[in-house]
mmCIF file of C-alpha atoms in Angstrom:
data_model
loop_
_atom_site.group_PDB
_atom_site.id
_atom_site.type_symbol
_atom_site.label_atom_id
_atom_site.label_comp_id
_atom_site.label_asym_id
_atom_site.label_seq_id
_atom_site.Cartn_x
_atom_site.Cartn_y
_atom_site.Cartn_z
ATOM 1 C CA MET A 1 84.122 99.248 152.819
ATOM 2 C CA GLN A 2 87.151 100.056 150.645
ATOM 3 C CA LEU A 3 87.559 96.374 149.775
ATOM 4 C CA PHE A 4 83.895 96.210 148.762
ATOM 5 C CA LYS A 5 84.278 99.269 146.521
ATOM 6 C CA THR A 6 87.292 97.727 144.836
ATOM 7 C CA PHE A 7 85.422 94.468 144.282
ATOM 8 C CA LEU A 8 82.453 96.331 142.836
ATOM 9 C CA VAL A 9 84.628 98.253 140.395
ATOM 10 C CA VAL A 10 86.292 95.049 139.216
ATOM 11 C CA VAL A 11 82.942 93.343 138.647
ATOM 12 C CA VAL A 12 81.500 96.279 136.722
ATOM 13 C CA VAL A 13 84.609 96.706 134.559
ATOM 14 C CA SER A 14 84.688 92.994 133.826
ATOM 15 C CA GLU A 15 81.103 93.070 132.616
ATOM 16 C CA ILE A 16 81.616 96.106 130.401
ATOM 17 C CA LEU A 17 85.011 95.299 128.918
ATOM 18 C CA SER A 18 84.546 91.585 128.263
ATOM 19 C CA CYS A 19 82.767 90.790 125.020
ATOM 20 C CA SER A 20 83.347 87.064 125.456
ATOM 21 C CA LYS A 21 85.267 84.752 127.729
ATOM 22 C CA THR A 22 88.785 86.111 128.091
ATOM 23 C CA PRO A 23 91.288 83.830 126.358
ATOM 24 C CA PRO A 24 94.415 82.649 128.138
ATOM 25 C CA PRO A 25 97.448 84.915 127.947
ATOM 26 C CA THR A 26 99.816 84.426 125.026
ATOM 27 C CA GLU A 27 103.182 85.837 124.176
ATOM 28 C CA ALA A 28 103.292 88.919 121.966
ATOM 29 C CA LEU A 29 102.689 87.849 118.402
ATOM 30 C CA GLN A 30 105.311 87.977 115.693
ATOM 31 C CA PRO A 31 104.630 87.167 112.043
ATOM 32 C CA SER A 32 106.657 83.967 112.418
ATOM 33 C CA THR A 33 104.676 82.723 115.428
ATOM 34 C CA ILE A 34 101.091 83.362 114.378
ATOM 35 C CA ASN A 35 98.800 80.539 115.421
ATOM 36 C CA ILE A 36 95.963 80.277 112.927
ATOM 37 C CA THR A 37 92.802 78.289 113.489
ATOM 38 C CA HIS A 38 89.633 78.206 111.470
ATOM 39 C CA ALA A 39 86.080 78.553 112.723
ATOM 40 C CA LYS A 40 83.296 78.442 110.164
ATOM 41 C CA GLU A 41 85.936 79.225 107.519
ATOM 42 C CA ALA A 42 86.817 82.487 109.289
ATOM 43 C CA PRO A 43 90.444 82.571 110.482
ATOM 44 C CA PHE A 44 91.373 84.435 113.613
ATOM 45 C CA LEU A 45 94.452 85.205 115.639
ATOM 46 C CA ASP A 46 95.310 84.039 119.090
ATOM 47 C CA VAL A 47 95.120 87.211 121.110
ATOM 48 C CA PRO A 48 96.799 88.240 124.376
ATOM 49 C CA LEU A 49 95.035 88.474 127.717
ATOM 50 C CA GLY A 50 92.593 91.360 127.814
ATOM 51 C CA LEU A 51 91.539 91.215 124.167
ATOM 52 C CA THR A 52 88.946 88.814 122.784
ATOM 53 C CA HIS A 53 88.412 86.820 119.620
ATOM 54 C CA ASP A 54 85.299 88.877 118.872
ATOM 55 C CA ASN A 55 85.339 91.815 116.456
ATOM 56 C CA LEU A 56 88.662 91.029 114.843
ATOM 57 C CA ASN A 57 87.090 92.100 111.539
ATOM 58 C CA ILE A 58 88.965 89.606 109.384
ATOM 59 C CA PRO A 59 87.343 89.030 105.962
ATOM 60 C CA LYS A 60 87.036 85.489 104.652
ATOM 61 C CA THR A 61 89.365 86.443 101.790
ATOM 62 C CA SER A 62 92.212 86.852 104.301
ATOM 63 C CA THR A 63 94.056 83.631 105.077
ATOM 64 C CA LEU A 64 96.602 85.217 107.459
ATOM 65 C CA THR A 65 99.245 82.720 106.452
ATOM 66 C CA GLN A 66 102.855 83.338 107.405
ATOM 67 C CA ASN A 67 103.607 84.120 103.749
ATOM 68 C CA GLU A 68 100.817 86.677 103.567
ATOM 69 C CA VAL A 69 101.935 88.408 106.762
ATOM 70 C CA GLU A 70 105.614 88.403 105.779
ATOM 71 C CA LEU A 71 104.838 89.909 102.369
ATOM 72 C CA GLY A 72 102.743 92.545 104.121
ATOM 73 C CA ARG A 73 105.664 93.334 106.445
ATOM 74 C CA ILE A 74 107.974 93.932 103.500
ATOM 75 C CA LEU A 75 105.447 96.126 101.689
ATOM 76 C CA TYR A 76 104.782 98.066 104.914
ATOM 77 C CA PHE A 77 108.423 99.162 105.064
ATOM 78 C CA ASP A 78 108.961 99.774 101.336
ATOM 79 C CA PRO A 79 109.129 103.489 100.367
ATOM 80 C CA ARG A 80 108.865 102.503 96.706
ATOM 81 C CA LEU A 81 105.117 102.308 97.236
ATOM 82 C CA SER A 82 105.151 106.125 97.178
ATOM 83 C CA ALA A 83 105.360 108.188 94.011
ATOM 84 C CA ASP A 84 108.858 109.532 94.726
ATOM 85 C CA GLY A 85 110.221 106.547 96.636
ATOM 86 C CA THR A 86 110.596 108.363 99.952
ATOM 87 C CA VAL A 87 107.553 107.417 102.060
ATOM 88 C CA SER A 88 106.459 103.999 103.345
ATOM 89 C CA CYS A 89 103.701 102.991 105.751
ATOM 90 C CA ALA A 90 106.390 102.807 108.444
ATOM 91 C CA THR A 91 107.415 106.407 107.804
ATOM 92 C CA CYS A 92 104.352 107.659 109.685
ATOM 93 C CA HIS A 93 103.410 104.508 111.608
ATOM 94 C CA LYS A 94 106.712 103.627 113.240
ATOM 95 C CA PRO A 95 106.945 100.454 115.353
ATOM 96 C CA GLU A 96 109.413 102.211 117.650
ATOM 97 C CA GLU A 97 106.958 105.076 118.251
ATOM 98 C CA GLY A 98 103.914 103.033 119.207
ATOM 99 C CA TRP A 99 103.105 102.320 115.552
ATOM 100 C CA GLY A 100 102.286 106.001 115.166
ATOM 101 C CA GLU A 101 104.563 109.029 115.175
ATOM 102 C CA HIS A 102 105.722 111.489 117.826
ATOM 103 C CA GLU A 103 104.751 114.442 115.660
ATOM 104 C CA ALA A 104 101.498 116.396 115.702
ATOM 105 C CA VAL A 105 101.025 115.673 111.989
ATOM 106 C CA SER A 106 103.052 113.619 109.545
ATOM 107 C CA THR A 107 105.168 114.586 106.543
ATOM 108 C CA GLY A 108 104.449 113.047 103.165
ATOM 109 C CA ILE A 109 106.179 113.219 99.803
ATOM 110 C CA ARG A 110 108.004 116.417 98.871
ATOM 111 C CA GLY A 111 107.915 117.519 102.509
ATOM 112 C CA GLN A 112 104.176 118.128 102.538
ATOM 113 C CA LYS A 113 102.506 118.301 105.949
ATOM 114 C CA GLY A 114 99.252 116.489 106.687
ATOM 115 C CA VAL A 115 96.483 117.863 108.874
ATOM 116 C CA ARG A 116 95.867 114.932 111.241
ATOM 117 C CA ASN A 117 97.924 112.928 113.687
ATOM 118 C CA ALA A 118 98.971 109.473 112.493
ATOM 119 C CA PRO A 119 96.751 106.966 114.349
ATOM 120 C CA THR A 120 98.411 103.891 115.797
ATOM 121 C CA VAL A 121 98.231 100.534 114.050
ATOM 122 C CA VAL A 122 98.032 98.790 117.457
ATOM 123 C CA ASN A 123 94.822 96.732 117.773
ATOM 124 C CA SER A 124 93.458 98.395 114.637
ATOM 125 C CA THR A 125 91.859 95.136 113.516
ATOM 126 C CA PHE A 126 89.294 95.625 116.305
ATOM 127 C CA MET A 127 88.138 98.992 114.975
ATOM 128 C CA GLY A 128 84.831 99.032 113.116
ATOM 129 C CA SER A 129 86.244 101.495 110.596
ATOM 130 C CA GLN A 130 89.611 103.067 109.871
ATOM 131 C CA PHE A 131 91.056 106.599 109.871
ATOM 132 C CA TRP A 132 89.998 109.365 112.252
ATOM 133 C CA ASP A 133 86.878 110.006 110.164
ATOM 134 C CA GLY A 134 86.062 106.347 109.494
ATOM 135 C CA ARG A 135 86.185 106.724 105.730
ATOM 136 C CA ALA A 136 87.595 103.205 105.258
ATOM 137 C CA ALA A 137 85.417 100.238 106.192
ATOM 138 C CA SER A 138 88.290 97.769 106.593
ATOM 139 C CA LEU A 139 92.046 97.493 107.021
ATOM 140 C CA GLU A 140 92.237 96.391 103.388
ATOM 141 C CA GLU A 141 90.561 99.597 102.252
ATOM 142 C CA GLN A 142 92.700 101.630 104.654
ATOM 143 C CA ALA A 143 95.899 100.103 103.282
ATOM 144 C CA LEU A 144 95.202 101.544 99.840
ATOM 145 C CA GLY A 145 94.134 105.013 100.983
ATOM 146 C CA PRO A 146 97.541 106.600 101.677
ATOM 147 C CA LEU A 147 98.900 105.312 98.352
ATOM 148 C CA VAL A 148 96.722 107.745 96.405
ATOM 149 C CA ASN A 149 96.627 110.582 98.923
ATOM 150 C CA PRO A 150 98.388 113.508 97.189
ATOM 151 C CA ILE A 151 100.051 114.623 100.439
ATOM 152 C CA GLU A 152 101.028 111.212 101.793
ATOM 153 C CA MET A 153 102.336 108.854 99.093
ATOM 154 C CA GLY A 154 101.194 110.791 96.048
ATOM 155 C CA ASN A 155 100.319 108.126 93.481
ATOM 156 C CA LYS A 156 97.617 108.947 90.952
ATOM 157 C CA THR A 157 96.106 105.454 91.136
ATOM 158 C CA VAL A 158 96.712 102.196 92.981
ATOM 159 C CA LYS A 159 97.251 100.634 89.572
ATOM 160 C CA ASP A 160 100.371 102.794 89.233
ATOM 161 C CA VAL A 161 101.718 101.233 92.437
ATOM 162 C CA VAL A 162 100.967 97.711 91.226
ATOM 163 C CA THR A 163 102.684 98.438 87.920
ATOM 164 C CA ARG A 164 105.779 99.694 89.766
ATOM 165 C CA ILE A 165 105.907 96.601 92.009
ATOM 166 C CA LYS A 166 105.672 94.345 88.965
ATOM 167 C CA THR A 167 108.925 95.855 87.678
ATOM 168 C CA ILE A 168 110.730 94.782 90.873
ATOM 169 C CA GLN A 169 111.697 91.220 90.013
ATOM 170 C CA GLY A 170 112.438 90.274 93.611
ATOM 171 C CA TYR A 171 108.787 90.796 94.574
ATOM 172 C CA LEU A 172 107.322 88.369 92.055
ATOM 173 C CA PRO A 173 108.257 85.137 93.911
ATOM 174 C CA TYR A 174 106.687 86.537 97.099
ATOM 175 C CA PHE A 175 103.360 87.197 95.371
ATOM 176 C CA GLU A 176 103.413 83.901 93.487
ATOM 177 C CA LYS A 177 104.118 81.925 96.664
ATOM 178 C CA THR A 178 101.462 83.794 98.653
ATOM 179 C CA PHE A 179 98.659 84.342 96.144
ATOM 180 C CA HIS A 180 99.635 82.104 93.198
ATOM 181 C CA GLN A 181 99.619 85.144 90.950
ATOM 182 C CA GLY A 182 101.468 88.397 90.429
ATOM 183 C CA PRO A 183 100.773 91.686 92.212
ATOM 184 C CA THR A 184 97.218 93.049 92.070
ATOM 185 C CA GLU A 185 95.398 95.807 93.919
ATOM 186 C CA GLU A 186 93.507 93.214 95.959
ATOM 187 C CA ASN A 187 96.449 91.106 97.083
ATOM 188 C CA LEU A 188 98.522 94.227 97.791
ATOM 189 C CA ALA A 189 95.824 95.370 100.228
ATOM 190 C CA ARG A 190 95.396 91.868 101.668
ATOM 191 C CA ALA A 191 99.067 91.501 102.475
ATOM 192 C CA ILE A 192 99.500 94.874 104.185
ATOM 193 C CA ALA A 193 96.270 94.405 106.163
ATOM 194 C CA ALA A 194 97.331 90.902 107.223
ATOM 195 C CA PHE A 195 100.565 92.251 108.667
ATOM 196 C CA GLU A 196 98.770 95.083 110.469
ATOM 197 C CA ARG A 197 96.399 92.579 112.093
ATOM 198 C CA THR A 198 99.324 90.997 113.916
ATOM 199 C CA VAL A 199 100.083 94.241 115.791
ATOM 200 C CA LEU A 200 98.267 93.455 119.039
ATOM 201 C CA SER A 201 98.842 94.780 122.528
ATOM 202 C CA ALA A 202 97.244 93.744 125.820
ATOM 203 C CA ASN A 203 98.191 91.610 128.843
ATOM 204 C CA SER A 204 98.791 94.817 130.779
ATOM 205 C CA ARG A 205 98.981 95.098 134.556
ATOM 206 C CA TYR A 206 95.331 96.139 134.416
ATOM 207 C CA ASP A 207 94.448 92.872 132.639
ATOM 208 C CA GLN A 208 96.366 90.929 135.267
ATOM 209 C CA TYR A 209 94.420 92.810 137.933
ATOM 210 C CA LEU A 210 91.097 91.841 136.384
ATOM 211 C CA LYS A 211 92.288 88.260 136.192
ATOM 212 C CA GLY A 212 92.666 88.284 139.963
ATOM 213 C CA ASP A 213 96.141 89.555 140.764
ATOM 214 C CA GLN A 214 95.239 92.289 143.271
ATOM 215 C CA SER A 215 98.896 93.343 143.495
ATOM 216 C CA ALA A 216 99.078 94.196 139.787
ATOM 217 C CA LEU A 217 97.751 97.720 140.383
ATOM 218 C CA ASN A 218 98.908 100.056 143.117
ATOM 219 C CA PRO A 219 96.417 102.047 145.255
ATOM 220 C CA ALA A 220 96.616 105.167 143.049
ATOM 221 C CA GLU A 221 95.870 103.102 139.937
ATOM 222 C CA VAL A 222 92.915 101.405 141.608
ATOM 223 C CA ARG A 223 91.555 104.825 142.553
ATOM 224 C CA GLY A 224 92.144 105.944 138.974
ATOM 225 C CA LEU A 225 90.142 102.978 137.718
ATOM 226 C CA ALA A 226 87.248 104.110 139.897
ATOM 227 C CA VAL A 227 87.504 107.635 138.455
ATOM 228 C CA PHE A 228 87.626 106.186 134.930
ATOM 229 C CA MET A 229 84.434 104.226 135.547
ATOM 230 C CA GLY A 230 82.631 106.878 137.569
ATOM 231 C CA LYS A 231 83.226 110.584 138.006
ATOM 232 C CA GLY A 232 85.564 110.818 135.013
ATOM 233 C CA ARG A 233 82.898 109.363 132.677
ATOM 234 C CA CYS A 234 85.663 107.981 130.434
ATOM 235 C CA VAL A 235 83.878 104.659 130.044
ATOM 236 C CA LEU A 236 81.025 106.328 128.141
ATOM 237 C CA CYS A 237 83.198 106.186 125.012
ATOM 238 C CA HIS A 238 86.376 104.313 125.957
ATOM 239 C CA VAL A 239 84.810 100.888 126.354
ATOM 240 C CA GLY A 240 85.482 97.320 125.232
ATOM 241 C CA PRO A 241 88.751 95.383 125.069
ATOM 242 C CA THR A 242 90.532 98.178 123.183
ATOM 243 C CA PHE A 243 88.879 100.944 125.241
ATOM 244 C CA SER A 244 87.136 102.402 122.209
ATOM 245 C CA ASP A 245 83.513 102.317 121.088
ATOM 246 C CA SER A 246 84.696 102.851 117.466
ATOM 247 C CA GLN A 247 82.147 105.660 117.253
ATOM 248 C CA PHE A 248 82.558 109.335 116.418
ATOM 249 C CA HIS A 249 82.258 112.204 118.868
ATOM 250 C CA ASN A 250 82.758 115.956 118.854
ATOM 251 C CA ILE A 251 84.700 116.791 122.008
ATOM 252 C CA GLY A 252 85.664 120.226 120.747
ATOM 253 C CA VAL A 253 89.291 119.615 119.751
ATOM 254 C CA GLY A 254 90.268 122.215 117.156
ATOM 255 C CA MET A 255 86.782 123.666 116.875
ATOM 256 C CA ALA A 256 87.994 127.128 117.949
ATOM 257 C CA ALA A 257 90.140 127.384 114.805
ATOM 258 C CA GLU A 258 89.143 129.760 112.017
ATOM 259 C CA LYS A 259 88.613 126.776 109.707
ATOM 260 C CA PRO A 260 88.130 123.732 111.955
ATOM 261 C CA ASP A 261 88.498 120.177 110.683
ATOM 262 C CA MET A 262 84.981 118.906 110.013
ATOM 263 C CA GLY A 263 85.935 115.295 110.810
ATOM 264 C CA ARG A 264 83.288 112.638 110.189
ATOM 265 C CA HIS A 265 81.079 115.227 108.491
ATOM 266 C CA VAL A 266 83.415 115.166 105.474
ATOM 267 C CA VAL A 267 82.402 111.523 104.959
ATOM 268 C CA THR A 268 78.702 111.504 105.888
ATOM 269 C CA LYS A 269 77.694 115.140 105.257
ATOM 270 C CA LYS A 270 75.479 114.832 108.325
ATOM 271 C CA LYS A 271 75.136 117.869 110.560
ATOM 272 C CA GLU A 272 75.513 115.773 113.692
ATOM 273 C CA ASP A 273 78.949 114.609 112.506
ATOM 274 C CA VAL A 274 80.515 118.071 112.306
ATOM 275 C CA GLY A 275 83.827 117.974 114.176
ATOM 276 C CA ALA A 276 83.323 114.358 115.243
ATOM 277 C CA PHE A 277 86.277 111.975 115.280
ATOM 278 C CA LYS A 278 86.671 108.286 116.101
ATOM 279 C CA THR A 279 87.333 107.367 119.705
ATOM 280 C CA PRO A 280 90.941 106.153 119.879
ATOM 281 C CA GLY A 281 91.866 103.098 121.917
ATOM 282 C CA LEU A 282 93.720 103.657 125.179
ATOM 283 C CA ARG A 283 96.172 100.793 125.230
ATOM 284 C CA ASP A 284 99.864 101.707 124.988
ATOM 285 C CA LEU A 285 99.143 105.415 125.420
ATOM 286 C CA LEU A 286 102.645 106.187 126.634
ATOM 287 C CA LYS A 287 104.031 105.124 123.267
ATOM 288 C CA THR A 288 101.625 107.127 121.094
ATOM 289 C CA SER A 289 101.950 110.786 122.126
ATOM 290 C CA PRO A 290 100.973 113.432 121.112
ATOM 291 C CA TYR A 291 97.234 112.961 121.486
ATOM 292 C CA MET A 292 93.962 113.905 119.758
ATOM 293 C CA HIS A 293 93.346 113.901 116.006
ATOM 294 C CA ASP A 294 95.474 117.010 115.535
ATOM 295 C CA GLY A 295 98.232 116.081 117.971
ATOM 296 C CA SER A 296 97.452 119.168 120.025
ATOM 297 C CA GLN A 297 97.744 117.509 123.457
ATOM 298 C CA LEU A 298 101.308 116.616 124.353
ATOM 299 C CA THR A 299 100.727 114.698 127.592
ATOM 300 C CA LEU A 300 98.081 112.610 129.312
ATOM 301 C CA GLU A 301 97.873 115.320 131.958
ATOM 302 C CA GLU A 302 96.865 117.807 129.253
ATOM 303 C CA VAL A 303 94.249 115.385 127.952
ATOM 304 C CA VAL A 304 92.710 114.994 131.415
ATOM 305 C CA GLU A 305 92.643 118.782 131.900
ATOM 306 C CA PHE A 306 90.894 119.189 128.546
ATOM 307 C CA TYR A 307 88.159 116.743 129.498
ATOM 308 C CA ASP A 308 87.895 118.139 133.013
ATOM 309 C CA LYS A 309 86.974 121.574 131.683
ATOM 310 C CA GLY A 310 84.290 120.040 129.462
ATOM 311 C CA GLY A 311 86.120 120.048 126.144
ATOM 312 C CA GLU A 312 85.914 123.043 123.815
ATOM 313 C CA PRO A 313 82.367 124.487 123.620
ATOM 314 C CA ASN A 314 80.878 124.533 120.130
ATOM 315 C CA ASP A 315 77.482 124.072 118.504
ATOM 316 C CA HIS A 316 78.102 120.377 117.870
ATOM 317 C CA LEU A 317 79.669 119.313 121.164
ATOM 318 C CA ASP A 318 78.717 115.779 122.192
ATOM 319 C CA PRO A 319 76.244 116.070 125.111
ATOM 320 C CA ARG A 320 78.339 113.577 127.066
ATOM 321 C CA ILE A 321 81.171 116.102 127.258
ATOM 322 C CA THR A 322 80.561 118.222 130.352
ATOM 323 C CA PRO A 323 82.839 119.655 133.083
ATOM 324 C CA LEU A 324 84.014 116.910 135.437
ATOM 325 C CA HIS A 325 85.239 118.942 138.423
ATOM 326 C CA LEU A 326 87.930 116.391 139.264
ATOM 327 C CA THR A 327 90.226 117.062 142.177
ATOM 328 C CA ALA A 328 93.995 117.228 141.690
ATOM 329 C CA GLU A 329 94.329 113.779 143.243
ATOM 330 C CA GLU A 330 91.619 112.314 140.996
ATOM 331 C CA LYS A 331 93.337 113.711 137.907
ATOM 332 C CA ALA A 332 96.670 112.275 138.969
ATOM 333 C CA ASP A 333 95.109 108.898 139.780
ATOM 334 C CA LEU A 334 93.329 108.797 136.427
ATOM 335 C CA VAL A 335 96.601 109.356 134.588
ATOM 336 C CA GLN A 336 98.244 106.607 136.629
ATOM 337 C CA PHE A 337 95.474 104.179 135.718
ATOM 338 C CA MET A 338 95.813 104.911 131.997
ATOM 339 C CA LYS A 339 99.539 104.251 132.246
ATOM 340 C CA ALA A 340 98.691 100.814 133.667
ATOM 341 C CA LEU A 341 97.156 99.924 130.291
ATOM 342 C CA GLU A 342 100.613 99.511 128.786
ATOM 343 C CA GLY A 343 100.755 96.028 127.302
ATOM 344 C CA ASN A 344 103.591 93.549 127.272
ATOM 345 C CA PRO A 345 106.314 94.949 125.022
ATOM 346 C CA TYR A 346 105.623 93.584 121.574
ATOM 347 C CA PRO A 347 108.735 92.553 119.681
ATOM 348 C CA PHE A 348 110.394 95.337 117.758
ATOM 349 C CA VAL A 349 109.684 94.793 114.083
ATOM 350 C CA LYS A 350 112.776 95.657 112.119
ATOM 351 C CA ALA A 351 112.750 96.954 108.579
ATOM 352 C CA PRO A 352 113.314 93.945 106.309
ATOM 353 C CA GLU A 353 115.700 93.670 103.424
ATOM 354 C CA LEU A 354 113.691 94.861 100.441
ATOM 355 C CA PRO A 355 113.350 92.827 97.230
ATOM 356 C CA GLN A 356 115.347 94.097 94.254
#
């Protein structure tokens, strides 16, 4: 009977999480080893086991050449993109901290504190929209957002950033070689987004388990998978290859505050979006603490307890968020399963030598 239950769980998960035929496993991608092919003029990356070629959200304007990705890597680490030369993309989205930051909220120019936790760059190309509130429709649009945020990088306009880059002579050959022209707002965004698209994580023990290696997960993790799919109701929102529906839900985080963050409502002005935030992916969770949009949950155990109690009651709570009544063993098993979603260690991306 237990064997049948395990088989059933595997079949159901396979159906839900696979958007297309799973590609063969590949080594973690580095900018220098990207394998580009073209299908109907739309380039796409080779992706590791567990992800799919669907929903990569790569615009036709992106060529994802090695030059484009390498230029994006340099720009990603360059604090000169900020108004005072102190903050880069990597300041808040650190490769060594799961491409996020182990702080509840990040610090921008002049020591200013933000109000939301830095989301990870990992697998961000699969997201339908960017930022916790989905205000950017693409990685290209997202790449430009922090540049003009007064708390983050503090520039008045993106044009100011482009003008500053043009004064750095060492950058000009990079742009000419990549785009056959000097720096522009468009190719600045293209380069940074191209680099971010290479940050992929999968081929976890869970993916190996689905592929047929029954020894890849231990008994507690298999039980946790069953909780994830069943009593825990996690799969209602954490679905697909990245374990995110890319939709927005009010689960009550922060809603008890005197002035709660309105989340998606700030973008859409719709009543149903009050306090709703994008479902984060679940891969590489151990690297991306703290959790939730405000960084209020320090551990996965805290996250499970929050969901088990039914979130934080408020007038806009998603109807899917209800008390779970999990046992202590079920909670522990669920945490163990989520830890099994850790992907193969992607290569540490070091800060490059910056053009002068």
